[in-house]
Coordinates of N, CA and C in Angstrom, one line a residue:
M1 N 2.0 9.1 -2.2 CA 3.2 8.4 -2.3 C 4.3 9.1 -3.0
S2 N 4.2 10.4 -3.1 CA 5.1 11.2 -3.9 C 6.2 11.8 -3.1
E3 N 7.5 11.4 -3.3 CA 8.6 12.0 -2.7 C 9.7 12.4 -3.7
N4 N 9.3 12.9 -4.8 CA 10.2 13.2 -5.8 C 11.1 14.4 -5.4
I5 N 12.4 14.3 -5.8 CA 13.4 15.3 -5.5 C 13.3 16.4 -6.6
E6 N 12.9 17.6 -6.2 CA 12.7 18.7 -7.2 C 14.1 19.3 -7.6
V7 N 14.0 19.8 -8.9 CA 15.2 20.5 -9.4 C 15.4 21.8 -8.5
P8 N 16.6 22.0 -8.1 CA 16.9 23.2 -7.2 C 16.3 24.5 -7.8
S9 N 15.8 25.3 -6.9 CA 15.2 26.6 -7.4 C 16.2 27.5 -8.1
G10 N 17.4 27.5 -7.7 CA 18.4 28.3 -8.4 C 18.6 27.9 -9.8
I11 N 18.5 26.5 -10.1 CA 18.6 26.0 -11.4 C 17.4 26.4 -12.3
K12 N 16.3 26.3 -11.7 CA 15.0 26.7 -12.4 C 15.0 28.2 -12.8
Q13 N 15.6 29.0 -11.9 CA 15.6 30.4 -12.1 C 16.4 30.8 -13.4
L14 N 17.4 30.0 -13.7 CA 18.2 30.2 -14.9 C 17.3 30.1 -16.2
F15 N 16.4 29.2 -16.2 CA 15.5 29.0 -17.3 C 14.5 30.1 -17.3
F16 N 14.0 30.5 -16.1 CA 13.0 31.5 -16.0 C 13.5 32.9 -16.6
E17 N 14.8 33.1 -16.2 CA 15.4 34.4 -16.7 C 15.5 34.5 -18.2
K18 N 15.9 33.4 -18.8 CA 16.0 33.3 -20.3 C 14.6 33.5 -20.9
N19 N 13.6 32.8 -20.2 CA 12.2 33.0 -20.6 C 11.9 32.7 -22.1
K20 N 12.6 31.7 -22.6 CA 12.3 31.2 -24.0 C 11.5 29.9 -23.8
V21 N 10.3 29.9 -24.4 CA 9.3 28.8 -24.2 C 9.1 28.2 -25.6
K22 N 9.1 26.8 -25.6 CA 8.9 26.1 -26.8 C 7.7 25.1 -26.6
T23 N 6.8 25.1 -27.5 CA 5.6 24.3 -27.5 C 5.8 23.1 -28.4
V24 N 5.6 21.9 -27.9 CA 5.8 20.6 -28.6 C 4.5 19.8 -28.6
K25 N 4.1 19.2 -29.7 CA 2.9 18.5 -29.8 C 3.1 17.0 -29.4
K26 N 2.0 16.4 -28.9 CA 2.0 15.0 -28.6 C 2.3 14.1 -29.8
G27 N 3.2 13.1 -29.5 CA 3.6 12.2 -30.5 C 4.9 12.6 -31.3
T28 N 5.4 13.8 -31.0 CA 6.6 14.2 -31.7 C 7.8 14.1 -30.7
F29 N 9.0 14.5 -31.1 CA 10.1 14.4 -30.2 C 10.7 15.8 -29.9
L30 N 11.0 16.0 -28.7 CA 11.7 17.2 -28.3 C 13.1 17.2 -28.8
F31 N 13.8 16.0 -28.6 CA 15.1 15.7 -29.2 C 15.2 14.2 -29.3
Q32 N 16.2 13.8 -30.2 CA 16.3 12.3 -30.4 C 17.8 11.9 -30.2
E33 N 17.9 10.7 -29.8 CA 19.3 10.1 -29.5 C 20.2 10.3 -30.8
G34 N 21.4 10.7 -30.5 CA 22.4 10.8 -31.6 C 22.4 12.2 -32.3
K35 N 21.4 13.0 -32.1 CA 21.3 14.4 -32.7 C 22.2 15.3 -31.9
P36 N 22.8 16.4 -32.6 CA 23.6 17.4 -31.9 C 22.8 18.0 -30.7
A37 N 23.5 18.2 -29.6 CA 22.8 18.8 -28.4 C 23.3 20.2 -28.2
H38 N 22.4 21.2 -28.2 CA 22.7 22.6 -28.0 C 21.9 23.2 -26.9
E39 N 20.9 22.5 -26.3 CA 20.0 23.1 -25.4 C 19.6 22.1 -24.3
L40 N 19.2 22.7 -23.1 CA 18.6 21.9 -22.0 C 17.2 22.4 -21.9
Y41 N 16.3 21.6 -21.3 CA 14.9 22.0 -21.2 C 14.4 21.8 -19.8
L42 N 13.6 22.8 -19.3 CA 12.8 22.7 -18.1 C 11.3 22.6 -18.5
I43 N 10.7 21.5 -18.1 CA 9.3 21.3 -18.5 C 8.4 22.3 -17.7
K44 N 7.6 23.0 -18.5 CA 6.6 24.0 -17.9 C 5.3 23.2 -17.7
S45 N 4.9 22.5 -18.6 CA 3.7 21.7 -18.5 C 3.7 20.5 -19.5
G46 N 3.0 19.5 -19.2 CA 2.9 18.3 -20.1 C 3.8 17.1 -19.5
R47 N 3.9 16.1 -20.4 CA 4.7 14.9 -20.0 C 5.5 14.5 -21.1
I48 N 6.8 14.0 -20.8 CA 7.7 13.6 -21.8 C 8.3 12.3 -21.3
Q49 N 8.4 11.3 -22.3 CA 9.1 10.0 -22.0 C 10.5 10.0 -22.4
I50 N 11.4 9.7 -21.6 CA 12.8 9.6 -21.9 C 13.2 8.1 -22.1
S51 N 13.8 7.8 -23.3 CA 14.0 6.4 -23.7 C 15.3 6.3 -24.5
K52 N 15.7 5.1 -24.7 CA 16.9 4.7 -25.5 C 16.5 3.5 -26.3
V53 N 17.0 3.5 -27.5 CA 16.8 2.4 -28.4 C 17.9 1.4 -28.2
I54 N 17.6 0.1 -27.9 CA 18.5 -0.9 -27.7 C 19.0 -1.4 -29.0
P55 N 20.3 -1.9 -29.1 CA 20.8 -2.3 -30.4 C 19.9 -3.3 -31.3
D56 N 19.1 -4.1 -30.6 CA 18.2 -5.0 -31.4 C 16.9 -4.4 -31.9
G57 N 16.8 -3.0 -31.6 CA 15.7 -2.3 -32.1 C 14.6 -2.0 -31.1
R58 N 14.6 -2.7 -29.9 CA 13.6 -2.5 -28.9 C 13.9 -1.1 -28.2
E59 N 12.9 -0.6 -27.6 CA 13.0 0.6 -26.9 C 13.0 0.4 -25.4
L60 N 13.9 1.1 -24.7 CA 14.0 1.0 -23.2 C 13.6 2.4 -22.7
S61 N 12.4 2.4 -22.0 CA 12.0 3.7 -21.4 C 12.6 3.8 -20.0
L62 N 13.1 5.0 -19.7 CA 13.8 5.2 -18.5 C 13.0 6.1 -17.5
R63 N 12.4 7.1 -18.0 CA 11.7 8.1 -17.1 C 10.5 8.7 -17.8
I64 N 9.5 9.1 -17.0 CA 8.4 9.9 -17.5 C 8.6 11.2 -16.7
C65 N 8.8 12.3 -17.5 CA 9.1 13.6 -16.9 C 7.9 14.5 -17.0
S66 N 7.7 15.4 -16.1 CA 6.6 16.3 -16.1 C 7.1 17.7 -15.6
S67 N 6.2 18.5 -15.2 CA 6.5 19.9 -14.9 C 7.6 20.0 -13.9
D68 N 8.5 21.0 -14.1 CA 9.7 21.3 -13.2 C 10.8 20.3 -13.3
D69 N 10.7 19.3 -14.3 CA 11.9 18.4 -14.5 C 12.8 19.0 -15.6
V70 N 14.1 18.8 -15.4 CA 15.1 19.2 -16.4 C 15.5 18.0 -17.2
I71 N 15.5 18.2 -18.5 CA 16.0 17.1 -19.4 C 17.0 17.6 -20.4
G72 N 17.7 16.6 -21.0 CA 18.8 17.0 -21.9 C 20.1 17.3 -21.1
E73 N 20.2 16.9 -19.8 CA 21.3 17.3 -18.9 C 22.5 16.4 -19.1
L74 N 22.5 15.4 -19.9 CA 23.6 14.5 -20.0 C 24.7 15.0 -21.0
T75 N 24.5 16.1 -21.6 CA 25.4 16.6 -22.6 C 26.3 17.7 -22.1
L76 N 26.3 18.0 -20.8 CA 27.1 19.1 -20.3 C 28.6 18.9 -20.3
F77 N 29.3 19.9 -20.6 CA 30.8 19.9 -20.5 C 31.4 18.9 -21.4
T78 N 30.9 18.6 -22.5 CA 31.5 17.7 -23.5 C 31.7 18.5 -24.8
K79 N 32.8 18.3 -25.4 CA 33.2 19.2 -26.6 C 32.2 19.0 -27.7
E80 N 32.0 17.8 -28.1 CA 31.0 17.5 -29.2 C 29.8 16.8 -28.6
S81 N 28.8 17.5 -28.4 CA 27.6 17.0 -27.6 C 26.5 16.4 -28.5
Y82 N 26.1 15.3 -28.2 CA 25.0 14.6 -28.8 C 24.1 14.1 -27.8
Y83 N 22.8 14.1 -28.0 CA 21.8 13.6 -27.1 C 22.0 12.1 -27.0
M84 N 22.1 11.6 -25.7 CA 22.3 10.2 -25.5 C 21.0 9.4 -25.4
L85 N 19.9 10.2 -25.2 CA 18.5 9.6 -25.1 C 17.6 10.4 -26.0
S86 N 16.4 9.8 -26.1 CA 15.3 10.5 -26.9 C 14.2 11.0 -25.9
A87 N 13.6 12.1 -26.3 CA 12.5 12.7 -25.5 C 11.2 12.7 -26.3
K88 N 10.3 11.8 -26.1 CA 9.1 11.7 -26.8 C 7.9 12.4 -26.1
I89 N 7.2 13.2 -26.7 CA 6.1 13.9 -26.1 C 4.9 13.1 -25.9
L90 N 4.4 12.9 -24.7 CA 3.3 12.0 -24.4 C 2.0 12.8 -24.4
E91 N 2.1 14.1 -24.1 CA 0.9 15.0 -24.2 C 1.5 16.4 -24.6
N92 N 0.6 17.2 -25.2 CA 1.1 18.6 -25.6 C 1.8 19.2 -24.4
T93 N 3.0 19.7 -24.8 CA 4.0 20.2 -23.7 C 4.6 21.5 -24.0
E94 N 4.8 22.3 -23.0 CA 5.6 23.5 -23.1 C 6.9 23.4 -22.2
T95 N 8.0 23.8 -22.8 CA 9.2 23.7 -22.1 C 10.0 25.1 -22.1
Y96 N 10.7 25.4 -21.1 CA 11.6 26.5 -21.1 C 12.9 26.0 -21.7
V97 N 13.6 26.8 -22.5 CA 14.7 26.4 -23.3 C 15.9 27.2 -22.8
L98 N 17.1 26.5 -22.5 CA 18.3 27.2 -22.1 C 19.5 26.7 -22.9
P99 N 20.2 27.6 -23.6 CA 21.4 27.1 -24.4 C 22.4 26.4 -23.4
K100 N 23.0 25.3 -23.9 CA 23.9 24.6 -23.1 C 25.1 25.4 -22.7
E101 N 25.6 26.3 -23.6 CA 26.7 27.1 -23.2 C 26.4 28.1 -22.1
V102 N 25.2 28.6 -22.1 CA 24.8 29.5 -21.0 C 24.8 28.8 -19.7
F103 N 24.2 27.6 -19.7 CA 24.1 26.8 -18.5 C 25.5 26.5 -17.9
E104 N 26.4 26.1 -18.8 CA 27.7 25.7 -18.4 C 28.5 27.0 -17.8
E105 N 28.3 28.1 -18.4 CA 28.9 29.3 -17.9 C 28.4 29.7 -16.5
K106 N 27.1 29.5 -16.3 CA 26.5 29.8 -15.0 C 27.1 28.9 -13.9
L107 N 27.2 27.6 -14.2 CA 27.7 26.6 -13.3 C 29.2 26.9 -13.0
T108 N 29.9 27.2 -14.0 CA 31.3 27.5 -13.8 C 31.6 28.7 -12.9
G109 N 30.7 29.7 -12.9 CA 30.9 30.9 -12.2 C 30.2 30.9 -10.8
D110 N 29.5 29.8 -10.5 CA 28.8 29.8 -9.2 C 28.9 28.5 -8.5
N111 N 29.8 28.4 -7.5 CA 30.1 27.1 -6.9 C 28.8 26.5 -6.2
S112 N 28.1 27.4 -5.5 CA 26.9 27.0 -4.8 C 25.9 26.4 -5.8
L113 N 25.7 27.0 -6.9 CA 24.8 26.5 -7.9 C 25.3 25.1 -8.4
T114 N 26.6 25.0 -8.6 CA 27.1 23.7 -9.1 C 26.9 22.6 -8.1
I115 N 27.0 22.9 -6.9 CA 26.8 21.8 -5.8 C 25.3 21.4 -5.8
Q116 N 24.4 22.4 -6.0 CA 23.0 22.1 -6.0 C 22.7 21.1 -7.2
W117 N 23.3 21.5 -8.3 CA 23.1 20.7 -9.6 C 23.7 19.3 -9.4
L118 N 24.9 19.2 -8.8 CA 25.5 17.8 -8.7 C 24.6 16.9 -7.8
K119 N 24.1 17.5 -6.7 CA 23.2 16.7 -5.8 C 22.0 16.2 -6.6
W120 N 21.4 17.0 -7.4 CA 20.2 16.6 -8.1 C 20.6 15.5 -9.2
I121 N 21.7 15.7 -9.9 CA 22.2 14.8 -10.9 C 22.5 13.4 -10.2
Q122 N 23.0 13.4 -9.0 CA 23.3 12.2 -8.3 C 22.1 11.4 -8.0
I123 N 21.0 12.0 -7.7 CA 19.7 11.3 -7.5 C 19.3 10.7 -8.8
Q124 N 19.4 11.4 -9.9 CA 19.0 10.8 -11.2 C 19.9 9.6 -11.5
N125 N 21.2 9.7 -11.2 CA 22.1 8.5 -11.5 C 21.7 7.3 -10.6
Q126 N 21.4 7.6 -9.3 CA 21.0 6.5 -8.5 C 19.7 5.8 -8.9
Q127 N 18.8 6.6 -9.4 CA 17.5 6.0 -10.0 C 17.8 5.1 -11.2
N128 N 18.7 5.6 -12.1 CA 19.0 4.7 -13.2 C 19.8 3.5 -12.9
Q129 N 20.7 3.6 -11.9 CA 21.5 2.5 -11.5 C 20.6 1.4 -10.9
T130 N 19.6 1.7 -10.1 CA 18.8 0.7 -9.5 C 17.9 0.1 -10.5
K131 N 17.5 0.8 -11.6 CA 16.7 0.2 -12.6 C 17.5 -0.8 -13.4
F132 N 18.7 -0.5 -13.7 CA 19.6 -1.4 -14.5 C 20.0 -2.6 -13.6
R133 N 20.1 -2.4 -12.3 CA 20.4 -3.5 -11.3 C 19.3 -4.5 -11.4
D134 N 18.0 -4.1 -11.3 CA 16.9 -5.0 -11.3 C 16.8 -5.7 -12.6
L135 N 17.1 -5.1 -13.7 CA 17.0 -5.7 -15.0 C 18.1 -6.8 -15.2
V136 N 19.3 -6.5 -14.7 CA 20.5 -7.4 -14.9 C 20.3 -8.6 -13.9
L137 N 20.0 -8.3 -12.7 CA 20.0 -9.4 -11.6 C 18.7 -10.3 -11.7
H138 N 17.6 -9.7 -12.2 CA 16.4 -10.5 -12.1 C 15.7 -10.7 -13.4
G139 N 16.3 -10.2 -14.5 CA 15.8 -10.5 -15.8 C 14.5 -9.8 -16.1
K140 N 13.7 -10.3 -17.1 CA 12.5 -9.7 -17.5 C 11.5 -9.6 -16.4
K141 N 11.3 -10.7 -15.6 CA 10.4 -10.6 -14.5 C 10.7 -9.5 -13.5
G142 N 12.0 -9.5 -13.1 CA 12.5 -8.4 -12.2 C 12.3 -7.0 -12.7
A143 N 12.5 -6.9 -14.0 CA 12.3 -5.6 -14.6 C 10.8 -5.1 -14.6
L144 N 9.9 -6.1 -14.8 CA 8.5 -5.8 -14.7 C 8.1 -5.5 -13.3
Y145 N 8.5 -6.3 -12.4 CA 8.1 -6.1 -11.0 C 8.6 -4.8 -10.4
S146 N 9.9 -4.5 -10.7 CA 10.4 -3.2 -10.2 C 9.8 -2.0 -10.9
T147 N 9.4 -2.2 -12.2 CA 8.7 -1.1 -12.8 C 7.3 -0.8 -12.2
L148 N 6.6 -1.9 -11.8 CA 5.3 -1.8 -11.2 C 5.5 -1.1 -9.8
I149 N 6.5 -1.5 -9.1 CA 6.8 -0.9 -7.8 C 7.1 0.6 -7.9
R150 N 7.9 1.0 -8.9 CA 8.3 2.4 -9.2 C 7.1 3.2 -9.6
M151 N 6.2 2.5 -10.4 CA 5.0 3.2 -10.9 C 4.1 3.5 -9.7
S152 N 4.0 2.6 -8.7 CA 3.2 2.8 -7.6 C 3.7 3.9 -6.7
N153 N 5.0 4.0 -6.6 CA 5.6 5.1 -5.8 C 5.4 6.5 -6.5
S154 N 5.4 6.5 -7.8 CA 5.3 7.8 -8.6 C 3.8 8.2 -8.7
Y155 N 2.9 7.2 -9.0 CA 1.6 7.5 -9.4 C 0.5 6.8 -8.6
G156 N 1.0 6.1 -7.5 CA 0.0 5.3 -6.8 C -0.9 6.0 -5.9
K157 N -2.2 5.6 -5.9 CA -3.2 6.1 -5.0 C -3.8 4.9 -4.3
T158 N -3.9 5.1 -3.0 CA -4.5 4.0 -2.1 C -6.0 3.9 -2.4
V159 N -6.4 2.7 -2.8 CA -7.9 2.5 -3.0 C -8.3 1.3 -2.0
E160 N -9.5 0.9 -2.1 CA -10.1 -0.1 -1.2 C -9.3 -1.4 -1.1
H161 N -8.9 -1.9 -2.3 CA -8.3 -3.2 -2.4 C -6.8 -3.2 -2.6
G162 N -6.2 -2.0 -2.7 CA -4.7 -2.0 -3.0 C -4.3 -0.6 -3.4
I163 N -3.4 -0.6 -4.4 CA -2.8 0.7 -4.9 C -3.1 0.8 -6.4
L164 N -3.8 1.9 -6.7 CA -4.1 2.2 -8.1 C -3.0 3.0 -8.7
I165 N -2.4 2.5 -9.8 CA -1.4 3.3 -10.6 C -2.2 4.3 -11.5
D166 N -2.3 5.5 -11.1 CA -3.1 6.5 -11.8 C -2.4 7.1 -13.0
F167 N -2.0 6.2 -13.8 CA -1.3 6.6 -15.1 C -1.6 5.5 -16.1
P168 N -2.4 5.8 -17.2 CA -2.8 4.8 -18.1 C -1.6 4.2 -18.9
L169 N -1.5 2.9 -19.1 CA -0.4 2.3 -19.8 C -1.0 1.2 -20.8
T170 N -0.4 1.2 -22.0 CA -0.7 0.0 -22.9 C 0.3 -1.1 -22.5
N171 N 0.1 -2.3 -23.0 CA 1.0 -3.4 -22.8 C 2.4 -3.1 -23.4
Q172 N 2.4 -2.4 -24.6 CA 3.6 -2.1 -25.2 C 4.4 -1.0 -24.4
E173 N 3.7 -0.1 -23.9 CA 4.4 1.0 -23.1 C 5.0 0.4 -21.9
L174 N 4.3 -0.5 -21.2 CA 4.9 -1.2 -20.0 C 6.1 -2.0 -20.4
A175 N 6.0 -2.7 -21.6 CA 7.1 -3.5 -22.1 C 8.3 -2.7 -22.3
N176 N 8.1 -1.5 -22.8 CA 9.3 -0.6 -23.1 C 10.0 -0.2 -21.8
F177 N 9.3 -0.1 -20.7 CA 10.0 0.2 -19.4 C 10.8 -1.0 -18.9
C178 N 10.5 -2.2 -19.4 CA 11.2 -3.4 -19.0 C 12.2 -3.8 -20.0
G179 N 12.4 -3.1 -21.1 CA 13.3 -3.5 -22.2 C 12.9 -4.9 -22.7
S180 N 11.6 -5.2 -22.8 CA 11.2 -6.5 -23.1 C 10.1 -6.4 -24.3
S181 N 9.6 -7.6 -24.7 CA 8.6 -7.6 -25.7 C 7.2 -7.6 -25.1
R182 N 6.2 -7.2 -25.8 CA 4.9 -7.1 -25.4 C 4.4 -8.5 -25.0
E183 N 4.8 -9.5 -25.8 CA 4.3 -10.9 -25.5 C 4.8 -11.4 -24.2
V184 N 6.1 -11.1 -23.8 CA 6.6 -11.5 -22.5 C 5.9 -10.8 -21.4
V185 N 5.7 -9.5 -21.5 CA 5.0 -8.8 -20.5 C 3.5 -9.3 -20.3
N186 N 2.9 -9.6 -21.4 CA 1.5 -10.1 -21.4 C 1.5 -11.4 -20.6
R187 N 2.4 -12.3 -20.8 CA 2.5 -13.5 -20.1 C 2.7 -13.3 -18.6
L188 N 3.6 -12.4 -18.3 CA 3.9 -12.2 -16.9 C 2.8 -11.5 -16.1
L189 N 2.1 -10.6 -16.8 CA 0.9 -10.0 -16.2 C -0.2 -11.0 -16.0
S190 N -0.4 -11.9 -17.0 CA -1.4 -12.9 -16.8 C -1.1 -13.8 -15.6
D191 N 0.1 -14.1 -15.4 CA 0.5 -14.9 -14.2 C 0.2 -14.2 -12.9
L192 N 0.5 -12.8 -12.9 CA 0.2 -12.0 -11.7 C -1.3 -11.9 -11.5
K193 N -2.1 -11.8 -12.5 CA -3.5 -11.8 -12.4 C -4.0 -13.1 -11.7
K194 N -3.5 -14.2 -12.2 CA -4.0 -15.5 -11.7 C -3.6 -15.7 -10.2
E195 N -2.5 -15.1 -9.8 CA -2.1 -15.2 -8.4 C -2.7 -14.1 -7.6
N196 N -3.6 -13.3 -8.2 CA -4.3 -12.2 -7.5 C -3.3 -11.2 -6.9
V197 N -2.3 -10.9 -7.7 CA -1.3 -9.9 -7.3 C -1.8 -8.5 -7.8
L198 N -2.4 -8.5 -9.0 CA -2.9 -7.2 -9.5 C -4.1 -7.5 -10.4
V199 N -4.8 -6.4 -10.7 CA -5.8 -6.4 -11.8 C -5.5 -5.2 -12.7
W200 N -6.0 -5.4 -14.0 CA -5.7 -4.4 -15.0 C -7.0 -4.2 -15.8
E201 N -7.6 -3.0 -15.6 CA -8.8 -2.6 -16.3 C -8.7 -1.3 -17.0
K202 N -9.0 -1.4 -18.3 CA -9.0 -0.2 -19.2 C -7.7 0.6 -19.1
G203 N -6.6 -0.1 -19.1 CA -5.3 0.5 -19.1 C -4.8 0.9 -17.7
Y204 N -5.6 0.7 -16.7 CA -5.1 1.1 -15.3 C -4.9 -0.1 -14.5
I205 N -3.7 -0.1 -13.8 CA -3.3 -1.3 -13.0 C -3.6 -1.0 -11.5
T206 N -4.2 -1.9 -10.8 CA -4.3 -1.8 -9.4 C -3.5 -3.0 -8.8
I207 N -2.5 -2.6 -8.0 CA -1.7 -3.7 -7.3 C -2.3 -4.1 -6.0
L208 N -2.6 -5.4 -5.9 CA -3.3 -5.9 -4.8 C -2.4 -6.4 -3.7
D209 N -1.2 -6.8 -4.1 CA -0.2 -7.4 -3.2 C 1.2 -6.9 -3.6
L210 N 1.5 -5.7 -3.1 CA 2.8 -5.0 -3.3 C 3.9 -5.8 -2.7
N211 N 3.7 -6.4 -1.6 CA 4.8 -7.1 -0.9 C 5.2 -8.4 -1.7
F212 N 4.3 -9.0 -2.5 CA 4.7 -10.1 -3.3 C 5.7 -9.6 -4.3
L213 N 5.5 -8.5 -5.0 CA 6.4 -8.0 -6.0 C 7.8 -7.7 -5.3
K214 N 7.8 -7.1 -4.2 CA 9.0 -6.7 -3.5 C 9.8 -8.0 -3.1
D215 N 9.1 -9.0 -2.6 CA 9.8 -10.2 -2.1 C 10.4 -10.9 -3.3
E216 N 9.8 -10.9 -4.5 CA 10.2 -11.6 -5.6 C 11.6 -11.1 -6.2
I217 N 11.8 -9.8 -5.9 CA 13.0 -9.2 -6.5 C 14.0 -8.8 -5.3
D218 N 13.7 -9.4 -4.1 CA 14.6 -9.1 -3.0 C 14.7 -7.6 -2.8
C219 N 13.6 -6.9 -2.8 CA 13.6 -5.4 -2.7 C 14.4 -4.9 -1.5
E220 N 15.3 -4.0 -1.8 CA 16.1 -3.4 -0.7 C 15.5 -2.2 0.0
N221 N 14.2 -1.9 -0.4 CA 13.5 -0.8 0.3 C 14.3 0.5 0.1
C222 N 14.7 0.8 -1.1 CA 15.3 2.1 -1.4 C 14.4 3.2 -1.0
P223 N 14.9 4.4 -0.7 CA 14.0 5.6 -0.5 C 13.1 5.8 -1.7
V224 N 11.9 6.3 -1.4 CA 10.9 6.5 -2.5 C 11.5 7.5 -3.5
S225 N 12.3 8.4 -3.0 CA 12.9 9.4 -3.9 C 13.8 8.8 -5.0
I226 N 14.2 7.6 -4.8 CA 15.1 6.9 -5.8 C 14.2 5.9 -6.5
C227 N 13.4 5.2 -5.8 CA 12.6 4.1 -6.4 C 11.3 4.7 -7.1
R228 N 11.6 5.4 -8.2 CA 10.5 6.0 -9.0 C 10.7 5.9 -10.5
I229 N 9.6 6.2 -11.2 CA 9.7 6.1 -12.7 C 9.7 7.5 -13.2
D230 N 9.5 8.6 -12.4 CA 9.4 9.9 -12.9 C 10.7 10.7 -12.5

């Protein structure tokens, strides 16, 4: 079920040419919201969660990034750059590092490269817009249902009785993707289990009735390249 849009090869080549690699341990941050931004990163291996802290203290997780993803991209062409989001390391990770100024110079001098970059950025923007749409229009329930649909598109594997989301999640981690509390998500998941929409065993969710989730949020059947969590 994977149709992720890859970072253009010309963009990745900029990181490869610099060939500066940084190793980051699980549980730490590659960068944090509000800190000065001087670098962009191309993930070589590992997984990183991109999130934002909501004013009331809750965490809203936006993406799970893995190899060949670029992160830190929201700081380009701004005079005083600060990271707008935080990047938490989910497993030991290696990243290529590219100074922001170098990246900006390359884009400024190469129109073709700039167009490639803008196309990729547009996909990221569309992904975020649809996530916020579901949260605003359908509240906590819609945020959970759309998160489950996105998870199935990113990590889903067809099994005998449905779609296994092959990515382990705690209740709190799932709640973070919904901008909600663990208690609310627990209640909603319990309702879905009673209605035989999904099962959850040892941190792994299997969706038994994907159409139920889609109908509940008036799913617009966006392309899988947009309806993703990665």
